[in-house]
């Protein structure tokens, strides 16, 4: 669904960023603005400013900034569309849904109303459980025995469900209300259909248990986990699947841990509620837990909204290894070159709580730092049960590892692993790639967003680029420093293509910044996949090019990925409007044939990667000139020059298979 840019502008104008931020961050008036403690990093003195006149927030400590939509995306981990719907709902606005039928819109509105009603019911139950805890000495003693302080219990909203069968009847006068069953608080027993609904036996699902509210990223209660005080079974009991709660998508403690992810630099995934609470008590507030189910791709995707580094913690026994293996399957599609995924295996006699109490927080932190990287664990899992001293064992490992390797997104990590796998199974990397290409394999798991620009991806996910055909000539672009002749040629990608045509009304070819503008406006999602260095390089370009890229960066942060039609409306009257219109007219002139959309996107990504590499090489070359000029004045200038030369050499090695340009 495409949300019109005009509606987004209206929504931002209608929303009060002070009110939105103030629901999550205590704010105090400070002159014309409001100040508070930044929710995105730990601090003791307020540096987080919210401007009612500019409708903007900015932290002078960590640099985060944005509008009301951006805050919901950053703080609550929402996607752009979800944040727009959430904000619109708060102000009674209907998000335009031109591609939805009236019946679909009505169903969506009804679903949102149902979800809001259920969370209200669950919040009311949570308040009752917290009050019951004060009069439950057994539950208090249990929590104290686990070292949980009153402050941490309050932070996580821990409560107690009394032992009676219908304790919630005193909280909800209409105990027969269907919402109580739909929210999972009450069980309705019809004795396998033998009783009518009016005669069914109703009783509380949670009885005589310590209660852990499960919150979504907005802080709303969507379910509960209950732990028995003794050794009864089941030890842990979760809410059932409801319209607001799904075990496969939610993580316990995520709402409480979000800011700690940024402070600690990683998310720690554990196996239970008490692990999360105990770790927060012992100085590791960046822990979350799955809800009695294996870690899923949805769990991993949600975590990577908040951090680029995830550590899975498991017991070192056989059950822990099996759980880790399932987590590996969920994590592989998100193992890009800029993310870190590790697996921590504790000694069999310890959980995180007991390990820290016996060995200390520093020892646990070292243990986390030395956790097994995803690449190593993947190879260990694939070779398990395979005798690599025999051809049969190596073939068996080749079969085991193929679906794991195929699930990974293309990038440098995947290519390196191909070489490691080939060495282990005593095959040449190119031969292994050919083998997998020539035999039917598993279907790929849906890939996450494209890897950052640091490494380009092959179209077929195979081995790194082989030399291009002899007749290949790379398309030439106009450089910023001096014009070059446009040379017709064929881009190598498995088929011959027409070279990029010169811009309309001009006798010279497009410059590299022109090509970058066209490709990024055609597919804005590629901007988010670029490295920070490339963002700076493009935004620092002189004139309208730099201004356009700076604006594009702000649009992504404020509105998310938008199609060209929405971007065109947003840049009306701006200095770079004419430049963008002229470049995109060329792109619009050649529609993509039906059925070739994926190939077109892959070709565009490869073209953008090539253009940006050449631009980066020019930038590094200019920095080298500055370093040489500083030799004699700056003692580190020569060292800086050598570092830049090493980077340029690495870059040129990467560029060489594509066909090189003379500098």
XYZ file of C-alpha atoms in Angstrom:
663
model
C 0.000 0.000 0.000
C 1.278 3.448 -0.920
C 0.456 6.229 1.524
C 0.122 9.583 -0.276
C 2.823 12.098 0.634
C 0.137 14.747 1.106
C -1.443 12.685 3.899
C 1.924 12.203 5.595
C 2.512 15.962 5.525
C -0.966 16.559 6.969
C -0.380 13.965 9.689
C 2.937 15.503 10.735
C 1.314 18.953 10.800
C -1.567 17.647 12.929
C 0.559 15.655 15.402
C 2.165 17.291 18.436
C 5.648 15.811 18.827
C 5.817 17.033 22.447
C 2.678 15.066 23.272
C 3.868 11.931 21.435
C 7.360 11.935 22.961
C 5.973 12.919 26.364
C 4.062 9.629 26.576
C 7.366 7.779 26.749
C 9.845 10.364 28.101
C 9.251 12.711 31.098
C 9.750 16.223 29.689
C 10.237 19.571 31.420
C 9.835 23.029 29.902
C 13.181 24.698 29.214
C 12.722 28.014 27.463
C 11.005 27.552 24.126
C 11.653 23.787 24.110
C 11.189 20.755 26.362
C 14.055 18.689 27.776
C 14.351 15.146 29.113
C 16.663 12.155 29.459
C 17.335 10.613 26.063
C 15.525 7.268 25.610
C 18.108 6.157 23.056
C 21.212 6.158 25.264
C 21.951 6.179 28.980
C 22.539 9.588 30.494
C 22.162 11.354 33.844
C 21.830 14.953 32.610
C 19.055 15.787 30.119
C 20.329 16.400 26.590
C 17.179 15.340 24.718
C 15.363 18.382 23.327
C 11.863 18.496 21.828
C 10.833 21.609 19.904
C 7.094 22.425 19.703
C 7.710 25.119 17.089
C 9.776 22.920 14.762
C 7.888 19.710 15.691
C 11.250 17.998 15.972
C 13.290 16.127 18.585
C 17.069 16.095 18.852
C 19.570 14.599 21.301
C 22.749 16.608 21.751
C 24.400 13.535 23.273
C 23.915 10.780 20.699
C 22.636 12.838 17.759
C 19.296 11.094 17.129
C 16.643 13.350 15.663
C 13.345 13.254 13.812
C 9.628 14.016 13.875
C 6.695 12.231 15.527
C 6.667 9.390 12.968
C 10.420 8.964 13.270
C 10.161 8.782 17.060
C 7.613 5.960 16.922
C 9.815 4.103 14.457
C 13.010 4.546 16.498
C 11.612 4.211 20.009
C 8.882 1.629 19.438
C 10.620 -0.255 16.633
C 7.659 0.160 14.291
C 7.841 0.024 10.531
C 6.952 3.183 8.635
C 3.420 2.092 7.687
C 2.751 0.828 11.213
C 3.938 4.138 12.698
C 1.742 6.146 10.317
C -1.316 4.048 11.224
C -0.543 4.322 14.936
C -0.110 8.101 14.814
C -3.151 8.587 12.600
C -5.249 6.540 15.030
C -4.173 8.774 17.912
C -5.530 11.809 16.073
C -8.643 10.199 14.634
C -7.402 10.263 11.038
C -8.115 7.549 8.474
C -5.053 6.513 6.478
C -5.937 6.573 2.769
C -6.054 3.059 1.369
C -6.764 3.523 -2.299
C -5.986 -0.093 -3.151
C -8.264 -1.554 -0.460
C -11.977 -2.254 -0.879
C -14.534 -0.747 1.544
C -15.007 -4.199 3.075
C -11.250 -4.569 3.636
C -11.039 -1.110 5.215
C -13.950 -1.953 7.506
C -12.302 -5.227 8.540
C -9.011 -3.453 9.257
C -10.764 -0.803 11.375
C -12.657 -3.502 13.294
C -9.434 -5.420 13.901
C -7.661 -2.323 15.250
C -10.596 -1.617 17.578
C -10.582 -5.223 18.818
C -6.857 -5.084 19.524
C -7.202 -1.849 21.484
C -10.049 -3.343 23.547
C -8.113 -6.515 24.354
C -5.017 -4.623 25.486
C -7.249 -2.553 27.813
C -8.581 -5.780 29.371
C -5.071 -7.181 29.785
C -3.782 -3.935 31.310
C -6.588 -4.055 33.876
C -5.685 -7.636 34.772
C -2.018 -6.662 35.064
C -2.894 -3.916 37.560
C -4.859 -6.462 39.613
C -1.974 -8.953 39.596
C 0.462 -6.268 40.800
C -1.871 -5.386 43.690
C -2.203 -9.067 44.606
C 1.588 -9.403 44.838
C 1.641 -7.051 47.833
C -0.510 -9.515 49.807
C 1.322 -12.650 48.638
C 4.237 -13.384 51.009
C 5.046 -16.653 49.229
C 5.482 -14.907 45.868
C 7.487 -12.088 47.458
C 9.744 -14.638 49.144
C 10.257 -16.443 45.818
C 11.288 -13.214 44.058
C 13.627 -12.251 46.898
C 15.141 -15.713 46.756
C 15.931 -15.113 43.096
C 17.537 -11.789 44.022
C 14.868 -9.616 42.389
C 14.598 -6.176 43.981
C 11.370 -4.221 44.321
C 12.671 -1.696 41.809
C 13.263 -4.318 39.110
C 9.932 -6.008 39.889
C 8.243 -2.649 39.360
C 10.177 -2.017 36.134
C 8.918 -5.292 34.633
C 5.429 -4.970 36.156
C 5.698 -8.332 37.934
C 2.563 -9.458 39.807
C 0.859 -12.493 41.309
C -2.234 -14.472 40.270
C -4.059 -15.719 43.412
C -4.732 -19.422 43.893
C -8.527 -19.202 43.518
C -10.287 -20.547 40.439
C -12.177 -17.294 39.751
C -10.044 -14.561 41.314
C -10.571 -12.303 38.295
C -14.305 -12.227 38.986
C -13.561 -9.533 41.584
C -11.728 -7.519 38.927
C -14.226 -7.968 36.087
C -17.831 -7.908 37.388
C -19.049 -9.447 34.104
C -17.001 -12.649 34.349
C -18.915 -14.081 31.364
C -17.639 -11.302 29.093
C -16.301 -13.021 25.906
C -13.323 -10.631 25.953
C -11.910 -12.396 29.005
C -11.702 -15.661 27.078
C -10.550 -13.985 23.869
C -7.695 -12.267 25.733
C -6.611 -15.628 27.191
C -7.318 -14.678 30.822
C -10.228 -17.094 31.289
C -10.652 -20.671 30.092
C -14.115 -21.719 28.882
C -14.609 -25.482 29.253
C -17.585 -26.912 27.334
C -16.428 -30.471 28.106
C -15.730 -31.203 24.446
C -18.975 -29.696 23.235
C -21.205 -31.507 25.741
C -22.253 -28.193 27.347
C -23.911 -25.143 25.837
C -21.917 -21.917 25.928
C -24.202 -20.541 28.659
C -23.518 -23.642 30.819
C -19.784 -23.833 30.157
C -17.441 -23.857 33.112
C -15.269 -20.728 33.341
C -12.139 -20.334 35.425
C -8.932 -18.297 35.511
C -6.108 -19.547 33.300
C -3.418 -18.306 35.715
C -3.656 -19.442 39.345
C -1.031 -19.242 42.121
C 1.692 -18.039 39.793
C 4.158 -15.162 39.647
C 2.961 -13.113 36.674
C 5.181 -11.510 34.040
C 3.371 -9.073 31.718
C 4.404 -9.449 28.074
C 4.503 -6.056 26.390
C 4.735 -5.063 22.762
C 7.224 -2.460 21.579
C 4.736 0.302 22.419
C 4.577 -0.847 26.048
C 1.040 -2.251 25.821
C 0.291 -5.465 27.707
C -0.551 -8.151 25.140
C -0.261 -11.301 27.268
C 1.233 -12.915 30.354
C 3.685 -15.555 31.400
C 3.152 -17.239 34.747
C 5.669 -19.226 36.811
C 4.702 -21.625 39.589
C 6.182 -21.052 43.057
C 7.001 -24.719 43.577
C 7.756 -27.673 41.313
C 4.305 -28.139 39.790
C 3.937 -28.641 36.042
C 3.927 -26.822 33.770
C 6.566 -24.625 35.388
C 5.878 -21.816 32.886
C 2.511 -21.027 31.355
C 1.977 -18.474 28.584
C -1.105 -16.743 27.302
C -2.575 -18.542 24.275
C -2.462 -17.104 20.767
C -4.859 -14.153 20.562
C -5.515 -11.288 18.116
C -2.839 -9.269 19.974
C -0.352 -11.977 20.999
C 1.715 -14.441 18.984
C 4.570 -16.348 20.627
C 6.423 -16.619 17.325
C 6.639 -12.847 16.929
C 7.005 -11.443 20.451
C 9.987 -11.310 22.805
C 9.751 -10.937 26.556
C 11.575 -7.847 27.857
C 11.972 -6.146 24.473
C 10.112 -3.024 25.576
C 12.296 -2.694 28.676
C 15.586 -3.523 26.919
C 15.456 -1.268 23.842
C 17.586 1.585 25.181
C 20.056 -0.881 26.731
C 20.697 -2.428 23.287
C 22.246 0.874 22.217
C 24.207 1.341 25.454
C 25.616 -2.204 25.522
C 25.918 -2.571 21.754
C 24.109 -5.907 21.515
C 20.950 -7.823 22.398
C 21.252 -10.946 24.561
C 18.578 -13.575 23.832
C 17.920 -15.968 26.718
C 15.502 -18.822 27.380
C 13.173 -17.611 30.159
C 11.485 -14.712 31.937
C 13.578 -15.076 35.068
C 16.779 -15.006 33.013
C 15.761 -11.600 31.679
C 14.729 -10.211 35.064
C 17.792 -11.613 36.853
C 20.173 -10.265 34.195
C 18.601 -6.798 34.479
C 19.126 -7.031 38.255
C 22.781 -8.030 37.782
C 23.736 -5.287 35.336
C 22.707 -6.723 31.946
C 19.462 -4.903 31.079
C 19.896 -5.734 27.374
C 18.402 -9.238 27.661
C 15.194 -10.598 26.111
C 13.658 -14.067 25.978
C 11.629 -16.129 23.551
C 8.240 -17.190 24.876
C 8.502 -20.937 25.206
C 9.077 -21.414 21.506
C 12.067 -21.665 19.177
C 13.619 -18.462 17.913
C 12.010 -17.491 14.596
C 12.960 -15.246 11.694
C 10.316 -12.791 12.972
C 12.122 -12.634 16.328
C 15.458 -11.950 14.643
C 13.991 -9.354 12.285
C 12.419 -7.522 15.232
C 15.728 -7.467 17.135
C 17.599 -6.030 14.161
C 15.269 -3.032 14.214
C 17.081 -1.968 17.380
C 20.644 -3.284 17.144
C 23.203 -4.659 14.693
C 24.512 -7.287 17.113
C 22.672 -10.264 18.669
C 24.029 -12.918 21.051
C 21.932 -16.052 21.642
C 22.522 -17.642 25.054
C 21.817 -21.343 25.587
C 22.600 -24.094 28.051
C 25.556 -26.221 26.998
C 23.589 -29.484 27.087
C 22.007 -31.331 24.142
C 18.718 -29.443 24.503
C 20.587 -26.147 24.392
C 22.415 -27.169 21.223
C 19.108 -28.120 19.593
C 17.620 -24.753 20.526
C 20.705 -23.012 19.146
C 20.350 -24.926 15.896
C 16.795 -23.614 15.485
C 17.969 -20.088 16.284
C 20.632 -20.478 13.586
C 17.918 -21.220 11.011
C 16.054 -18.088 12.068
C 19.160 -15.899 11.982
C 20.800 -16.956 8.695
C 18.598 -14.812 6.382
C 19.697 -11.721 8.349
C 23.435 -12.460 8.535
C 24.575 -9.485 6.455
C 28.119 -8.151 6.341
C 27.399 -5.375 8.859
C 25.653 -7.493 11.497
C 27.088 -9.654 14.243
C 25.328 -12.861 15.336
C 26.907 -15.062 18.014
C 26.006 -18.144 20.045
C 26.873 -18.380 23.737
C 26.911 -21.820 25.386
C 27.019 -21.750 29.168
C 28.335 -24.669 31.229
C 25.613 -27.280 31.702
C 25.288 -26.526 35.420
C 24.665 -22.810 34.917
C 22.071 -20.388 33.615
C 23.053 -16.695 33.152
C 21.853 -15.824 36.654
C 23.864 -18.501 38.456
C 26.937 -17.965 36.263
C 27.114 -14.257 37.124
C 26.525 -14.875 40.827
C 29.343 -17.426 40.934
C 31.880 -15.863 38.556
C 30.908 -12.179 38.421
C 29.593 -9.777 35.803
C 33.009 -9.183 34.220
C 33.524 -12.902 33.615
C 30.093 -13.136 31.994
C 30.856 -10.094 29.795
C 34.086 -11.782 28.644
C 32.161 -14.979 28.004
C 29.734 -13.018 25.799
C 32.586 -11.308 23.925
C 34.143 -14.708 23.165
C 30.868 -16.323 22.045
C 30.869 -18.482 18.911
C 30.333 -16.456 15.699
C 27.489 -17.543 13.406
C 29.940 -18.611 10.686
C 31.732 -21.052 12.992
C 28.579 -22.455 14.528
C 27.058 -22.961 11.083
C 30.051 -25.027 9.966
C 30.044 -26.987 13.232
C 26.331 -27.772 12.801
C 26.840 -28.852 9.177
C 29.765 -31.179 9.893
C 28.144 -32.861 12.896
C 28.089 -36.619 12.312
C 30.241 -36.304 9.177
C 33.625 -38.014 8.977
C 35.655 -35.522 6.958
C 38.463 -38.035 6.502
C 36.282 -39.907 3.992
C 34.799 -38.816 0.687
C 31.356 -39.932 1.888
C 31.600 -37.802 5.028
C 32.689 -34.743 3.053
C 29.834 -35.263 0.589
C 27.433 -35.562 3.529
C 28.653 -32.251 4.938
C 28.291 -30.642 1.504
C 24.643 -31.691 1.508
C 24.097 -30.483 5.094
C 25.652 -27.072 4.627
C 24.083 -26.159 1.299
C 20.628 -25.068 2.608
C 22.280 -23.121 5.452
C 24.646 -21.277 3.117
C 21.857 -20.658 0.579
C 19.688 -19.013 3.248
C 22.271 -16.277 3.808
C 22.032 -12.928 2.004
C 24.674 -12.310 -0.633
C 27.764 -10.482 0.570
C 31.367 -10.825 1.684
C 30.513 -13.143 4.596
C 28.684 -15.570 2.341
C 31.505 -15.583 -0.197
C 34.160 -16.203 2.449
C 32.136 -19.087 3.830
C 31.954 -20.645 0.379
C 35.749 -20.772 0.333
C 35.883 -22.251 3.859
C 33.291 -24.876 2.994
C 35.160 -25.761 -0.182
C 38.388 -26.248 1.805
C 36.669 -28.478 4.364
C 35.120 -30.726 1.705
C 38.302 -30.676 -0.432
C 36.781 -29.003 -3.473
C 37.769 -25.904 -5.371
C 35.410 -23.015 -4.519
C 34.462 -22.508 -8.161
C 33.816 -26.250 -8.527
C 31.574 -26.246 -5.452
C 29.665 -23.248 -6.800
C 29.238 -25.013 -10.158
C 28.083 -28.180 -8.406
C 25.377 -26.342 -6.476
C 24.369 -24.361 -9.550
C 23.955 -27.506 -11.663
C 21.910 -29.556 -9.188
C 18.469 -28.713 -7.772
C 18.722 -27.208 -4.334
C 16.475 -25.983 -1.545
C 14.319 -22.955 -2.072
C 15.860 -19.859 -0.598
C 14.421 -18.289 2.514
C 13.024 -14.828 1.787
C 15.971 -12.496 2.023
C 16.089 -9.486 4.344
C 16.947 -5.980 3.100
C 19.931 -5.887 0.756
C 23.406 -5.891 2.331
C 25.173 -2.593 2.765
C 27.275 -1.346 -0.074
C 30.537 -2.653 1.320
C 30.190 -5.747 -0.896
C 28.145 -6.209 -4.048
C 26.111 -9.354 -4.666
C 26.157 -11.763 -7.568
C 22.928 -12.270 -9.447
C 22.986 -16.009 -8.876
C 24.425 -16.064 -5.378
C 27.464 -17.955 -6.668
C 31.187 -17.520 -6.356
C 32.727 -14.012 -6.651
C 32.787 -12.417 -10.090
C 34.670 -14.356 -12.735
C 36.451 -12.307 -15.419
C 33.993 -10.818 -17.911
C 33.812 -11.947 -21.541
C 36.519 -10.652 -23.843
C 34.119 -8.357 -25.713
C 33.100 -6.648 -22.474
C 33.588 -2.912 -22.108
C 32.336 -1.139 -18.998
C 30.014 1.835 -19.549
C 31.804 5.112 -18.931
C 30.400 7.974 -16.940
C 31.343 11.601 -16.805
C 33.673 12.225 -13.866
C 33.389 15.227 -11.578
C 37.029 16.112 -12.161
C 37.280 15.870 -15.952
C 34.934 14.760 -18.715
C 35.465 11.399 -20.327
C 34.299 10.009 -23.590
C 31.147 7.873 -23.395
C 32.074 4.418 -24.654
C 29.303 2.111 -25.772
C 29.539 -1.325 -24.294
C 27.714 -4.241 -22.756
C 27.241 -4.683 -19.036
C 28.228 -8.189 -17.990
C 25.430 -9.931 -16.145
C 24.619 -13.018 -18.152
C 22.960 -11.105 -20.984
C 23.759 -8.213 -23.296
C 22.143 -4.870 -22.558
C 22.052 -1.453 -24.071
C 24.418 1.066 -22.493
C 22.975 4.012 -20.616
C 21.881 6.662 -23.068
C 23.043 10.273 -22.725
C 20.573 12.560 -20.976
C 17.938 14.253 -23.095
C 18.943 17.626 -24.399
C 22.612 17.060 -23.588
C 25.485 15.995 -25.777
C 27.556 14.516 -22.948
C 27.025 11.402 -20.847
C 25.629 11.494 -17.313
C 28.036 12.145 -14.464
C 28.462 9.568 -11.748
C 26.405 11.657 -9.275
C 23.686 11.844 -11.951
C 23.607 8.055 -12.239
C 23.529 7.688 -8.444
C 20.610 10.133 -8.241
C 18.631 8.261 -10.882
C 19.202 4.838 -9.311
C 18.459 5.932 -5.745
C 15.315 7.863 -6.672
C 14.136 4.842 -8.666
C 14.615 2.543 -5.656
C 14.888 4.504 -2.414
C 15.379 1.297 -0.385
C 18.948 1.152 -1.708
C 19.837 4.302 0.265
C 19.258 2.506 3.555
C 21.571 -0.305 2.424
C 24.544 2.020 1.893
C 27.317 2.441 4.444
C 27.646 5.548 6.594
C 30.780 6.520 4.648
C 28.868 6.490 1.359
C 26.035 8.520 2.895
C 28.559 11.192 3.902
C 30.238 11.106 0.491
C 26.956 11.678 -1.359
C 25.604 14.296 1.042
C 28.928 16.203 0.838
C 28.727 16.529 -2.951
C 28.704 20.170 -4.085
C 25.624 21.967 -5.407
C 22.242 20.417 -6.057
C 23.521 16.834 -5.964
C 24.594 17.090 -2.329
C 21.425 18.968 -1.390
C 19.278 16.292 -3.051
C 21.027 13.418 -1.242
C 20.793 15.258 2.097
C 17.057 15.715 1.509
C 16.671 12.063 0.497
C 18.351 10.966 3.745
C 15.956 13.111 5.797
C 12.968 11.737 3.866
C 13.956 8.164 4.672
C 14.327 8.937 8.376
C 11.035 10.861 8.526
C 8.792 8.933 6.123
C 10.485 5.634 5.350
C 10.932 4.210 1.852
C 8.787 6.050 -0.712
C 8.218 5.532 -4.447
C 9.388 8.105 -6.971
C 5.863 9.521 -7.313
C 5.775 10.431 -3.608
C 9.324 11.825 -3.671
C 8.468 13.981 -6.675
C 5.577 15.573 -4.788
C 7.736 16.189 -1.739
C 10.450 18.074 -3.651
C 8.132 20.542 -5.395
C 9.723 23.992 -5.377
C 13.108 22.817 -4.060
C 16.361 23.736 -5.804
C 17.070 20.217 -7.037
C 13.579 19.521 -8.435
C 14.649 20.226 -12.032
C 17.710 17.955 -11.728
C 15.645 15.062 -10.371
C 12.881 15.507 -12.975
C 15.394 15.540 -15.836
C 17.198 12.393 -14.637
C 14.025 10.470 -13.857
C 12.506 11.289 -17.253
C 15.284 9.172 -18.728
C 14.509 6.322 -16.309
C 10.770 6.509 -17.038
C 11.363 6.341 -20.778
C 12.149 2.618 -20.722
C 9.569 0.586 -18.753
C 10.681 -2.748 -17.305
C 9.281 -5.741 -19.251
C 6.846 -7.858 -17.279
C 8.517 -10.719 -15.456
C 11.969 -9.064 -15.459
C 11.487 -6.859 -12.389
C 13.820 -8.871 -10.131
C 16.586 -8.952 -12.721
C 16.154 -5.230 -13.308
C 16.554 -4.490 -9.569
C 19.630 -6.721 -9.376
C 21.200 -4.987 -12.384
C 20.428 -1.558 -10.909
C 21.999 -2.547 -7.565
C 25.125 -3.753 -9.355
C 25.317 -0.558 -11.408
C 24.922 1.607 -8.297
C 27.632 -0.391 -6.501
C 30.036 0.155 -9.398
C 29.353 3.888 -9.700
C 29.742 4.464 -5.956
C 32.987 2.499 -5.864
C 34.478 4.758 -8.528
C 33.237 7.850 -6.669
C 34.710 6.551 -3.423
C 38.035 5.924 -5.138
C 38.070 9.560 -6.316
C 37.279 10.702 -2.774
C 40.072 8.614 -1.276
C 42.473 9.910 -3.916
C 41.639 13.501 -2.933
C 42.200 12.635 0.729
C 45.587 11.180 -0.206
C 46.547 14.472 -1.845
C 45.603 16.303 1.348
C 47.697 13.869 3.403
C 50.749 14.335 1.157
C 50.405 18.120 1.444
C 50.424 17.784 5.236
C 53.632 15.711 5.409
C 56.187 17.697 7.388
C 53.521 19.492 9.397
C 51.526 16.536 10.657
C 53.554 13.543 11.982
C 50.633 11.197 11.250
C 50.103 12.390 7.669
C 52.306 9.703 6.101
C 50.624 6.976 8.134
C 47.254 8.328 7.004
C 48.419 8.295 3.376
C 49.478 4.639 3.640
C 46.128 3.672 5.178
C 44.318 5.426 2.343
C 46.499 3.687 -0.225
C 45.668 0.314 1.321
C 41.964 1.116 1.067
C 42.315 2.221 -2.554
C 44.174 -0.982 -3.383
C 41.379 -3.045 -1.840
C 38.830 -0.990 -3.764
C 40.660 -1.369 -7.073
C 40.907 -5.126 -6.564
C 37.150 -5.203 -6.118
C 36.612 -3.043 -9.187
C 38.980 -4.891 -11.503
C 36.573 -7.697 -12.542
C 34.002 -5.135 -13.643
C 36.261 -3.476 -16.143
C 38.359 -0.546 -14.986
C 38.546 3.096 -15.872
C 41.732 5.032 -16.103
C 42.096 7.603 -13.371
